Coordinates of C-alpha atoms in Angstrom, one line a residue:
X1 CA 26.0 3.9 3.2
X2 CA 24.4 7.1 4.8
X3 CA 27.8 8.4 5.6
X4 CA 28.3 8.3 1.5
X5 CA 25.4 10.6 0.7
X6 CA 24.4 12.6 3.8
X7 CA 25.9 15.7 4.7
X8 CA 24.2 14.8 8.0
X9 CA 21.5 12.6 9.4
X10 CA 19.0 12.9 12.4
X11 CA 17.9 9.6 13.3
X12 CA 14.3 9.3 14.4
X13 CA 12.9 6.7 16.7
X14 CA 11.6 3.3 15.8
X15 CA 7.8 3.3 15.4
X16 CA 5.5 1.1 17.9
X17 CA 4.5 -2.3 16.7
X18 CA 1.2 -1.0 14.9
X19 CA -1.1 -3.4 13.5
X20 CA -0.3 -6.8 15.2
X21 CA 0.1 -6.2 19.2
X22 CA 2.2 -8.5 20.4
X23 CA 3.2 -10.6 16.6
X24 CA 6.7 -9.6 16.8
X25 CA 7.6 -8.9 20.5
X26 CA 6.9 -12.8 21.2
X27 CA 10.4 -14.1 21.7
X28 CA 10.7 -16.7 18.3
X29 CA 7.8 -14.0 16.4
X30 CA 4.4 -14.4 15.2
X31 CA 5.3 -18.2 14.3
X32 CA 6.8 -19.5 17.0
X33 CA 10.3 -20.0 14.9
X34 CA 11.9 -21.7 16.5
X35 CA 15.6 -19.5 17.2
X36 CA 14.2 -16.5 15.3
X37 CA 14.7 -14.4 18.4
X38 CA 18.4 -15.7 19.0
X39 CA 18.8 -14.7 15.3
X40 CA 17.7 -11.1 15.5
X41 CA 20.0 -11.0 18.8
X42 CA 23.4 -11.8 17.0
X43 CA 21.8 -9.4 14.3
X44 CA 21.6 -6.5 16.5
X45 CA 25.2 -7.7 18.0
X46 CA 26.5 -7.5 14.8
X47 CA 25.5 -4.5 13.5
X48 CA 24.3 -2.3 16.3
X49 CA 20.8 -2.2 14.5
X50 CA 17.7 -3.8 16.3
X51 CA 15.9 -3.5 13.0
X52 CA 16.8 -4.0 9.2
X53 CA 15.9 -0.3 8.6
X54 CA 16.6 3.2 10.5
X55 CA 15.4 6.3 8.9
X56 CA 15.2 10.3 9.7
X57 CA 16.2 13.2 8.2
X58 CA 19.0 14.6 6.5
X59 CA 20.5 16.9 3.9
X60 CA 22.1 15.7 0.7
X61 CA 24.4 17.7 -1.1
X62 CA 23.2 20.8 1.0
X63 CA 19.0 19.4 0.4
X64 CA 16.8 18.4 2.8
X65 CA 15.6 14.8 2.4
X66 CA 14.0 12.2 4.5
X67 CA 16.6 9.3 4.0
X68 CA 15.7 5.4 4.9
X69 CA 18.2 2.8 4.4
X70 CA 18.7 -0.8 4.9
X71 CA 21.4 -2.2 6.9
X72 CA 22.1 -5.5 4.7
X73 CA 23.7 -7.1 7.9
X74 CA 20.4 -7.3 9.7
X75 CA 19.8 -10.5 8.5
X76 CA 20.0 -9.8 5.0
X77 CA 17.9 -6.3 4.6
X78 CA 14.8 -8.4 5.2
X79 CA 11.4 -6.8 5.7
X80 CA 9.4 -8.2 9.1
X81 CA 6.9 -6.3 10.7
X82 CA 8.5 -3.6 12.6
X83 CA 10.6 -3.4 9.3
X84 CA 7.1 -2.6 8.0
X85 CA 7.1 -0.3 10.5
X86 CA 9.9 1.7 10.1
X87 CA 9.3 2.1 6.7
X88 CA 5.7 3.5 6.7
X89 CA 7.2 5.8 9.1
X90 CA 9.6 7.3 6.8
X91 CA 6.6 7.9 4.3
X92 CA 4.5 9.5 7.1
X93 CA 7.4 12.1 8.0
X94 CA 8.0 12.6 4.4
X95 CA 4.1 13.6 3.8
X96 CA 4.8 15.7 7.3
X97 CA 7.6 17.7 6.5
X98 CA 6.8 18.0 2.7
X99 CA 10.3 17.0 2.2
X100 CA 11.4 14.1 -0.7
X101 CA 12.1 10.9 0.0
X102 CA 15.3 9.1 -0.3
X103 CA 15.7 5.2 -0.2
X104 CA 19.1 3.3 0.6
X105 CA 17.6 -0.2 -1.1
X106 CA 19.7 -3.4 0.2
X107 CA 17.3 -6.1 0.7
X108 CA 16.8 -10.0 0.0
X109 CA 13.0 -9.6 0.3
X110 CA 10.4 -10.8 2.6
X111 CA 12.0 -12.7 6.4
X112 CA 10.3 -16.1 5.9
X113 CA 10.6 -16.3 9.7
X114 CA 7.4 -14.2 10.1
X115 CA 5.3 -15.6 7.1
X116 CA 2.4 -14.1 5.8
X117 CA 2.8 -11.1 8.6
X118 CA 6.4 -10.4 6.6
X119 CA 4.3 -10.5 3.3
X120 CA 1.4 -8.2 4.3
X121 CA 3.9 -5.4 4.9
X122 CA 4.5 -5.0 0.7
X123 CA 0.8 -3.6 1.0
X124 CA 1.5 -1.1 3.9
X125 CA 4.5 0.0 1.9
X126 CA 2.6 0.4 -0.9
X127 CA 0.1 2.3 0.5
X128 CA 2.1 4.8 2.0
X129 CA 3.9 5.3 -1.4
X130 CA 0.7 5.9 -2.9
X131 CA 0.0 8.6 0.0
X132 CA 3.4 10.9 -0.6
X133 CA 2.9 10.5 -4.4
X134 CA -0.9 11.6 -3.8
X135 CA 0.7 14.4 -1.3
X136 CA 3.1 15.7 -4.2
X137 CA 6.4 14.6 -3.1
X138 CA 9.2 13.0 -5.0
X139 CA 10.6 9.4 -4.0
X140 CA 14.1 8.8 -5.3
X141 CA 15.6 5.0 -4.9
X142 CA 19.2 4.0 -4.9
X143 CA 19.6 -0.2 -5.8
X144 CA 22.3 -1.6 -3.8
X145 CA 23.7 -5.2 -3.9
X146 CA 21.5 -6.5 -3.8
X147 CA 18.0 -5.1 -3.8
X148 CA 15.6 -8.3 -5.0
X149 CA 11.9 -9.7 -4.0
X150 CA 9.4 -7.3 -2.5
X151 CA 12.0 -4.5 -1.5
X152 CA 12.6 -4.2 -4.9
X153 CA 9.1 -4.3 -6.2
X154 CA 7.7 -1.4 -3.3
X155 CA 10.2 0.5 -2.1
X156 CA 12.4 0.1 -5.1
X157 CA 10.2 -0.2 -8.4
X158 CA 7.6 2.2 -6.9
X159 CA 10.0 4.9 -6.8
X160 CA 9.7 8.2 -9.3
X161 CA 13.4 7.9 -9.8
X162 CA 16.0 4.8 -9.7
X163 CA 19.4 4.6 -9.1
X164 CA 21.5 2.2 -9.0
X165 CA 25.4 0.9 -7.9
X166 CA 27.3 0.0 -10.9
X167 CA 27.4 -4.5 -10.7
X168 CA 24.2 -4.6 -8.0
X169 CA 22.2 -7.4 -7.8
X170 CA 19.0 -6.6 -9.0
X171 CA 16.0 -8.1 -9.4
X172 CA 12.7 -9.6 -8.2
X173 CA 13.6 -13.2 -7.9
X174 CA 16.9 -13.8 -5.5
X175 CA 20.0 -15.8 -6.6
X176 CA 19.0 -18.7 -4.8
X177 CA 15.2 -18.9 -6.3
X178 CA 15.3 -18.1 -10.1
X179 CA 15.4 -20.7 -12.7
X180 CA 19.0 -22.2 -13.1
X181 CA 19.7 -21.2 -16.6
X182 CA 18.5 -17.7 -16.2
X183 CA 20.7 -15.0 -17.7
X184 CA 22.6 -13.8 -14.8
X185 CA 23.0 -10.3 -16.4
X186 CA 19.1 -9.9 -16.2
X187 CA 19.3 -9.6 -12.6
X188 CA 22.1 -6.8 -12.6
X189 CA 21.8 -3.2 -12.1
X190 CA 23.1 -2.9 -15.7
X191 CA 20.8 -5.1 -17.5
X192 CA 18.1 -3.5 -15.1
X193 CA 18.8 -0.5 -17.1
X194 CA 18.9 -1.7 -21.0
X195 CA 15.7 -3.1 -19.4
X196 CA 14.2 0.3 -18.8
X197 CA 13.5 -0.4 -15.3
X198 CA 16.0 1.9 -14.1
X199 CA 17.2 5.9 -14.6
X200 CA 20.7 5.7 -14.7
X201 CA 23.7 3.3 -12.6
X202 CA 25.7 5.6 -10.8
X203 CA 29.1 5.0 -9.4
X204 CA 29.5 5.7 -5.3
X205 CA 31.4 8.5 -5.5
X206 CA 28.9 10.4 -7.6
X207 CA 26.2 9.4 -5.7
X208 CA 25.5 12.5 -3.9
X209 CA 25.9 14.6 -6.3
X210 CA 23.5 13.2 -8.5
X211 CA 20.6 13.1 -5.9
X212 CA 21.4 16.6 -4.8
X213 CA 20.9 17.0 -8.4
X214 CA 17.6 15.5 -8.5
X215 CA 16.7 16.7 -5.4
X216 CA 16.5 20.6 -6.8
X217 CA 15.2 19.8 -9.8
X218 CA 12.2 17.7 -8.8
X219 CA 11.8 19.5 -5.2
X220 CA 11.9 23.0 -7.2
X221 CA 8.0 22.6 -7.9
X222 CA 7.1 22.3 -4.5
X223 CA 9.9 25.0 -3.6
X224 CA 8.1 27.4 -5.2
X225 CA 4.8 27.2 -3.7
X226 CA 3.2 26.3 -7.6
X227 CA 0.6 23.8 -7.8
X228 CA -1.0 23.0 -11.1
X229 CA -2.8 25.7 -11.4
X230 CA -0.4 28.4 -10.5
X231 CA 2.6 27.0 -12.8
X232 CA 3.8 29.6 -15.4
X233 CA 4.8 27.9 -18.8
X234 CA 8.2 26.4 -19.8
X235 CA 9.7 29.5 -21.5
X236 CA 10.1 28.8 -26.3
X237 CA 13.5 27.7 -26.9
X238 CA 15.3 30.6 -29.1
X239 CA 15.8 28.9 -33.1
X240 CA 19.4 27.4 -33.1
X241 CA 19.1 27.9 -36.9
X242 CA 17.5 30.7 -39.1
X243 CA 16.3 30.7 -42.3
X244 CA 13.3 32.0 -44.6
X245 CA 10.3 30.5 -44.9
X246 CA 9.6 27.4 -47.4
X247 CA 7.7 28.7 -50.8
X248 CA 6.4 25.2 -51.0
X249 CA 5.9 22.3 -49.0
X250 CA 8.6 20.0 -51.0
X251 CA 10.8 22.5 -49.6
X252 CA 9.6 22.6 -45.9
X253 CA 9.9 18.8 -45.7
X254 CA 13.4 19.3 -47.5
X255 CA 14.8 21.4 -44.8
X256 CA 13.6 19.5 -41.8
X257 CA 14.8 16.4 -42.9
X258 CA 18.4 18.1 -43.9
X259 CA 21.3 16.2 -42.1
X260 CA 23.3 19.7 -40.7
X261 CA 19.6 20.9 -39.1
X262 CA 19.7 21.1 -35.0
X263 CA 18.6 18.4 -33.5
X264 CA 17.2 18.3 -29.8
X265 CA 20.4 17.1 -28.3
X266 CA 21.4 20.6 -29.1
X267 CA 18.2 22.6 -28.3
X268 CA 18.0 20.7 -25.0
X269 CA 22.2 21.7 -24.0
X270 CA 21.1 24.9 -25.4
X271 CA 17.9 25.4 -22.8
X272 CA 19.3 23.7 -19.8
X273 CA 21.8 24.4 -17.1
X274 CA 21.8 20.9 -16.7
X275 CA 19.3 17.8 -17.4
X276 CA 19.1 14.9 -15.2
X277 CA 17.4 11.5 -17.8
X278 CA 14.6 9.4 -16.9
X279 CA 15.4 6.5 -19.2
X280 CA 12.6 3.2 -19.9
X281 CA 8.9 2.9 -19.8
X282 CA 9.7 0.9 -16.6
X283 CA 7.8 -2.0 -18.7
X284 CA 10.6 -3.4 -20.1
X285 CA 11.5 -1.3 -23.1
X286 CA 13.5 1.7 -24.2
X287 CA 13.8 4.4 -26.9
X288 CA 16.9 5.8 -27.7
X289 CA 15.3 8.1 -30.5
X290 CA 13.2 9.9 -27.2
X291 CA 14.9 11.5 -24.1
X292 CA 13.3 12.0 -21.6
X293 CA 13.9 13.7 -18.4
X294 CA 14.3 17.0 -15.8
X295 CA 16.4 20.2 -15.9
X296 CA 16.9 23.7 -14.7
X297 CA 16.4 26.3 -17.1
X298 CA 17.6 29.4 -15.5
X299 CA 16.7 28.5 -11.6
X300 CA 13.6 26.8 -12.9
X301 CA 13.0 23.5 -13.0
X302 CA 11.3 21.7 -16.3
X303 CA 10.7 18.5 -17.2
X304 CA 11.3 17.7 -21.2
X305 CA 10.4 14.9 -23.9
X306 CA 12.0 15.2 -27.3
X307 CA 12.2 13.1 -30.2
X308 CA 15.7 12.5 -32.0
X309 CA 14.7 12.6 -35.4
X310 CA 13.8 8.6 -35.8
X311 CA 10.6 6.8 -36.0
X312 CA 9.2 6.8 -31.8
X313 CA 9.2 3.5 -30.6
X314 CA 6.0 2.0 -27.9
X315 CA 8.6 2.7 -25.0
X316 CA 9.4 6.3 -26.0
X317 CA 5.9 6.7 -26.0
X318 CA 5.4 5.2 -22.4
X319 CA 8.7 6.9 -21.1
X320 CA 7.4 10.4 -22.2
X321 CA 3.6 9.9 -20.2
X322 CA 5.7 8.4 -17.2
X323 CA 7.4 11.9 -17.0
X324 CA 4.3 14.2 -18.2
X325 CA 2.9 12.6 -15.5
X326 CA 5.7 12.7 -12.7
X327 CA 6.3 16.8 -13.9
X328 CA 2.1 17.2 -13.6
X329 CA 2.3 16.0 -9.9
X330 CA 5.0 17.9 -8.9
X331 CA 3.7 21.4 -10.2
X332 CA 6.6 21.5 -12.8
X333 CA 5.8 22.7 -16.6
X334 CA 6.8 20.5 -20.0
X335 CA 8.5 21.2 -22.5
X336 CA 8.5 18.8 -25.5
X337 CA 10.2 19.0 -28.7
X338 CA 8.7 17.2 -31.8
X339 CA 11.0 15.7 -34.8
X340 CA 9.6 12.3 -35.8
X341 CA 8.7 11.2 -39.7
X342 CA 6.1 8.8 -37.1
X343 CA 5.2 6.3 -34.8
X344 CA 7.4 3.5 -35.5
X345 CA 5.3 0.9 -37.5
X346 CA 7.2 -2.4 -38.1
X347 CA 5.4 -5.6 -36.8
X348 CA 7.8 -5.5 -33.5
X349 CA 6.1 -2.3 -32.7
X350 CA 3.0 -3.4 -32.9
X351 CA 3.4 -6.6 -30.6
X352 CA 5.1 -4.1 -28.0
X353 CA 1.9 -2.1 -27.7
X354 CA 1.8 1.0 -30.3
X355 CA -1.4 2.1 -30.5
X356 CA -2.0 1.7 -26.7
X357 CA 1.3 3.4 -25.8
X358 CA 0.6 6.3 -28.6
X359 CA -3.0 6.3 -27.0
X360 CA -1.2 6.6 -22.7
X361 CA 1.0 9.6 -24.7
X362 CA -2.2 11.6 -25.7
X363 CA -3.9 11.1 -22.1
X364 CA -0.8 12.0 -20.4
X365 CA -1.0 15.6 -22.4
X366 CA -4.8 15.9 -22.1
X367 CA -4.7 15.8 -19.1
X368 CA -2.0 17.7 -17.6
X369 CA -3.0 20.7 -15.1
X370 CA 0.4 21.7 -15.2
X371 CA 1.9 23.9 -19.0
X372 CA 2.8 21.5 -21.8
X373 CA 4.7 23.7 -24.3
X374 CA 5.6 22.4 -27.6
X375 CA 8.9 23.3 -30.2
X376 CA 8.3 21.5 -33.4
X377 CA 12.3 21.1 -34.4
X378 CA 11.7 18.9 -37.6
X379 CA 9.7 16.8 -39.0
X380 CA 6.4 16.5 -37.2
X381 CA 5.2 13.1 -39.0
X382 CA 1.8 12.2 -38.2
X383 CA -0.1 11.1 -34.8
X384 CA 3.3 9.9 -33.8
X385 CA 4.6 13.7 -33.8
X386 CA 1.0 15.2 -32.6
X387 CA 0.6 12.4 -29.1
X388 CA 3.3 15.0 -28.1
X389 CA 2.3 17.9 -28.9
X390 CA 0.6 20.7 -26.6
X391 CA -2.8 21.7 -27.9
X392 CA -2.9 25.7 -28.2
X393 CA 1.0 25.9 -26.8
X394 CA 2.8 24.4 -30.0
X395 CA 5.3 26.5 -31.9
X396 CA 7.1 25.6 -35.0
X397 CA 10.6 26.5 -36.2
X398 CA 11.2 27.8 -39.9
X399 CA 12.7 24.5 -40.8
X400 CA 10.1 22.2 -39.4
X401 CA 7.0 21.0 -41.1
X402 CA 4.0 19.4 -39.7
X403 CA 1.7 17.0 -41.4
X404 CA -1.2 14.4 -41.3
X405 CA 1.1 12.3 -42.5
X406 CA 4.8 12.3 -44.5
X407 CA 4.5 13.0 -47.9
X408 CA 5.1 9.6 -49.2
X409 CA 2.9 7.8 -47.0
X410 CA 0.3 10.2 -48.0
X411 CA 0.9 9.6 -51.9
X412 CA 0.7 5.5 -51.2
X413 CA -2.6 5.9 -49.3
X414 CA -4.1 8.2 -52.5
X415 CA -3.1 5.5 -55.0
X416 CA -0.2 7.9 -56.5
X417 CA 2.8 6.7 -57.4
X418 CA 6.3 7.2 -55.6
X419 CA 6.9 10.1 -57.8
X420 CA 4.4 12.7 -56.9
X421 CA 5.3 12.6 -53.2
X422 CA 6.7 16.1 -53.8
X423 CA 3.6 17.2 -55.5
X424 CA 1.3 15.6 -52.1
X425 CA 3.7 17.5 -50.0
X426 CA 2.6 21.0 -51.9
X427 CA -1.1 20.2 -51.1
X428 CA -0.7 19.0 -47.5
X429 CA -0.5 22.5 -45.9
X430 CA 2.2 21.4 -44.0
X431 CA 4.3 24.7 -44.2
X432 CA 5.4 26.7 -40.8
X433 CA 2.8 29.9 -42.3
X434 CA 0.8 27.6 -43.3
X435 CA 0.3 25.9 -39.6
X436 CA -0.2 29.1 -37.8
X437 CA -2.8 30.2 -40.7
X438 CA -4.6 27.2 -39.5
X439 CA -4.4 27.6 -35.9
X440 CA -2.2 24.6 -35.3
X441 CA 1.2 26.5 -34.4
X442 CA 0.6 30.0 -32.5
X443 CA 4.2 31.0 -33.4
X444 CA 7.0 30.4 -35.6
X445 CA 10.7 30.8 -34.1
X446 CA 13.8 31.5 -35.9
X447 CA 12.0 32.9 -39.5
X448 CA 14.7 34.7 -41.5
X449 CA 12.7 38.8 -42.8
X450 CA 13.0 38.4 -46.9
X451 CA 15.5 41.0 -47.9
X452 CA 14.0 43.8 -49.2

């Protein structure tokens, strides 16, 4: 599999035995299995391995990476103790070299031949994850068939960014230990992705081109020599549309909820080179209606959340603080785009977490050291438009409005009936001059002079 995405690869030598002298250089291992030693020999026979993981660095698609991967045939991909020991390694020289981190996952978990010493090396794993993402440094995973138990949930799960092979076996429990009438598609690289729980499945031939991909965008930060506080602000998108301003606020809320207005699709292909999608709140749920993700505008690299135009669901919500967050450790600026009538509000929404995830999407943009700048597109409906908006950085187009709430909602909650929603939007102050009279918006893009 290296030979698939490395331009070239420098194998570095396999780590000491570390925290347990003398656990796994006893012939049957730290439990006295019986033929676990004759095992591992026909292993490294087999595959010319004498370990289930070799790492080192490499370049892919021209950019310097350290690369791990599994070599399934070492009795099954399993993670032992000097396993445990490769792999911290690869963190170590990551946090050395400052370079990212790329993961070859194939694994069928823990090697029951070493017990609880097998187990205990998820929390060294873990640890050194925690240590490159403390360090700044982007860890990219590709799922493999199959990539299941406690591969999956460190060096897999814990990644900032997951790919996967299209029909890979995915999943925490293995085939042979979930419940019998489990839905096999589940436990697929596929259904891993409706799931949210990965980025995108990529077929093997474009493998290396997407991680190179990745690899510039998400290395660019670091590239630069920008930390937080030296990070210059994701450049306005120019107005895709231009028009006068509103002479009312029926009319502002008119316009931005007209069918032929831009949508973000269109800003975003507009403002990037290219965008590479981090997709799911990596708890299970997904939001078409927000897209979330990293791109180069110009030779920069930005990270983006916009909202489609639909009501934001808990997951879009989660998604968009999962990549504030990821862009805010990596020194790179935000952009966001805001065109929601709201937080979606129907009882589903609710059970999935709304207020908490709207609540995660406001502390994600407090408390970002890197630039959050804002583009209101369209409607800008409520706390469910503002969770995403950049306090003293937020722009407004001539055909967007911005409001406390949508007209109609408003007009309910003052006891008026359905038909003086258009007379609530006038008093709202809502309008594009209106919002930078305020102070909300500090610019508006794409305002059409009055003829004269």
């Amino acid at each position: 599999m290296i030979a698939v995405v490395a331009d070239t690869f420098d194998e570095r030598p396999a780590p000491g035995d570390g925290h347990h002298p003398g656990a796994a250089q006893a012939p049957d291992g730290p439990l006295g299995w019986s033929g676990y030693g004759a095992a591992r020999s026909e292993a490294a026979e087999r595959t010319g391995e004498t370990e289930s993981v070799v790492h080192g660095t490499a370049l892919v698609d021209g950019r310097p990476c350290v690369l791990l991967a599994f070599e399934f045939g070492f009795l099954g991909g399993s993670l032992g103790h000097r396993t445990g020991d490769r792999l911290t390694a690869a963190y170590s020289l990551a946090r050395e070299l400052r370079l990212p981190l790329v993961s070859l996952v194939a694994t069928g978990g823990s090697r029951m031949q070493e017990g609880m010493v097998a187990l205990t090396q998820l929390q060294r794993v873990a640890r050194a994850s925690a240590e490159l993402r403390a360090a700044g440094l982007p860890q990219l995973a590709v799922l493999r068939d199959p990539t299941t138990g406690g591969g999956w949930a460190t060096v897999g799960a814990g990644a900032d960014v997951v790919l996967a092979l299209p029909g890979a076996q995915v999943g925490f429990a293995g085939s042979r230990v979930r419940p019998p009438d489990a839905d096999p598609y589940a436990y697929t690289a596929e259904g891993q992705l409706a799931a949210g729980q990965a980025d995108a499945v990529v077929d093997q031939a474009e493998l290396a081109g997407t991680l190179g991909r990745w690899l510039g965008v998400l290395r660019g930060g670091a590239e630069t020599g920008a930390r937080a506080s030296g990070v210059r602000p994701a450049p306005v998108p120019h107005a895709l549309s231009r028009t006068r301003l509103p002479a009312t606020g029926r009319e502002a809320v008119a316009r931005a909820r007209a069918p032929e207005r831009p949508r973000a699709e269109a800003y975003l292909d507009a403002y990037f080179a290219y965008r590479l999608v981090l997709r799911g709140d990596r708890a299970g749920g997904t939001d078409p209606g927000t897209l979330c993700g990293f791109g180069l505008h110009g030779d920069r690299p930005v990270a983006y959340v916009a909202q489609c135009g639909t009501a934001t669901r808990p997951a879009g919500y989660r998604t968009a603080a999962r990549t504030v967050r990821l862009a805010d450790r990596l020194g790179i600026p935000v952009l966001t785009l805001i065109d929601t009538p709201g937080a979606a509000n129907d009882a589903a929404a609710e059970r999935a977490g709304a207020g908490a995830a709207i609540a995660d999407a406001f502390a994600a943009i407090a408390e970002a050291r890197v630039p959050v700048t804002t583009l209101v597109i369209g409607e800008g409906g409520s706390g469910g438009a503002l969770a995403l908006a950049a306090p003293g950085r937020t722009h407004v187009t001539a055909d967007s409005y911005f409001s406390v709430i949508a007209p109609e909602p408003a007009a309910a909650i003052l006891k008026r009936p359905p038909s003086r929603a258009d007379e609530t939007a006038d008093q709202l102050g809502l309008r594009p001059q209106d919002l930078v009279a305020l102070g909300i918006a500090q610019g508006i893009v794409g305002e059409e002079p009055e003829a004269r």
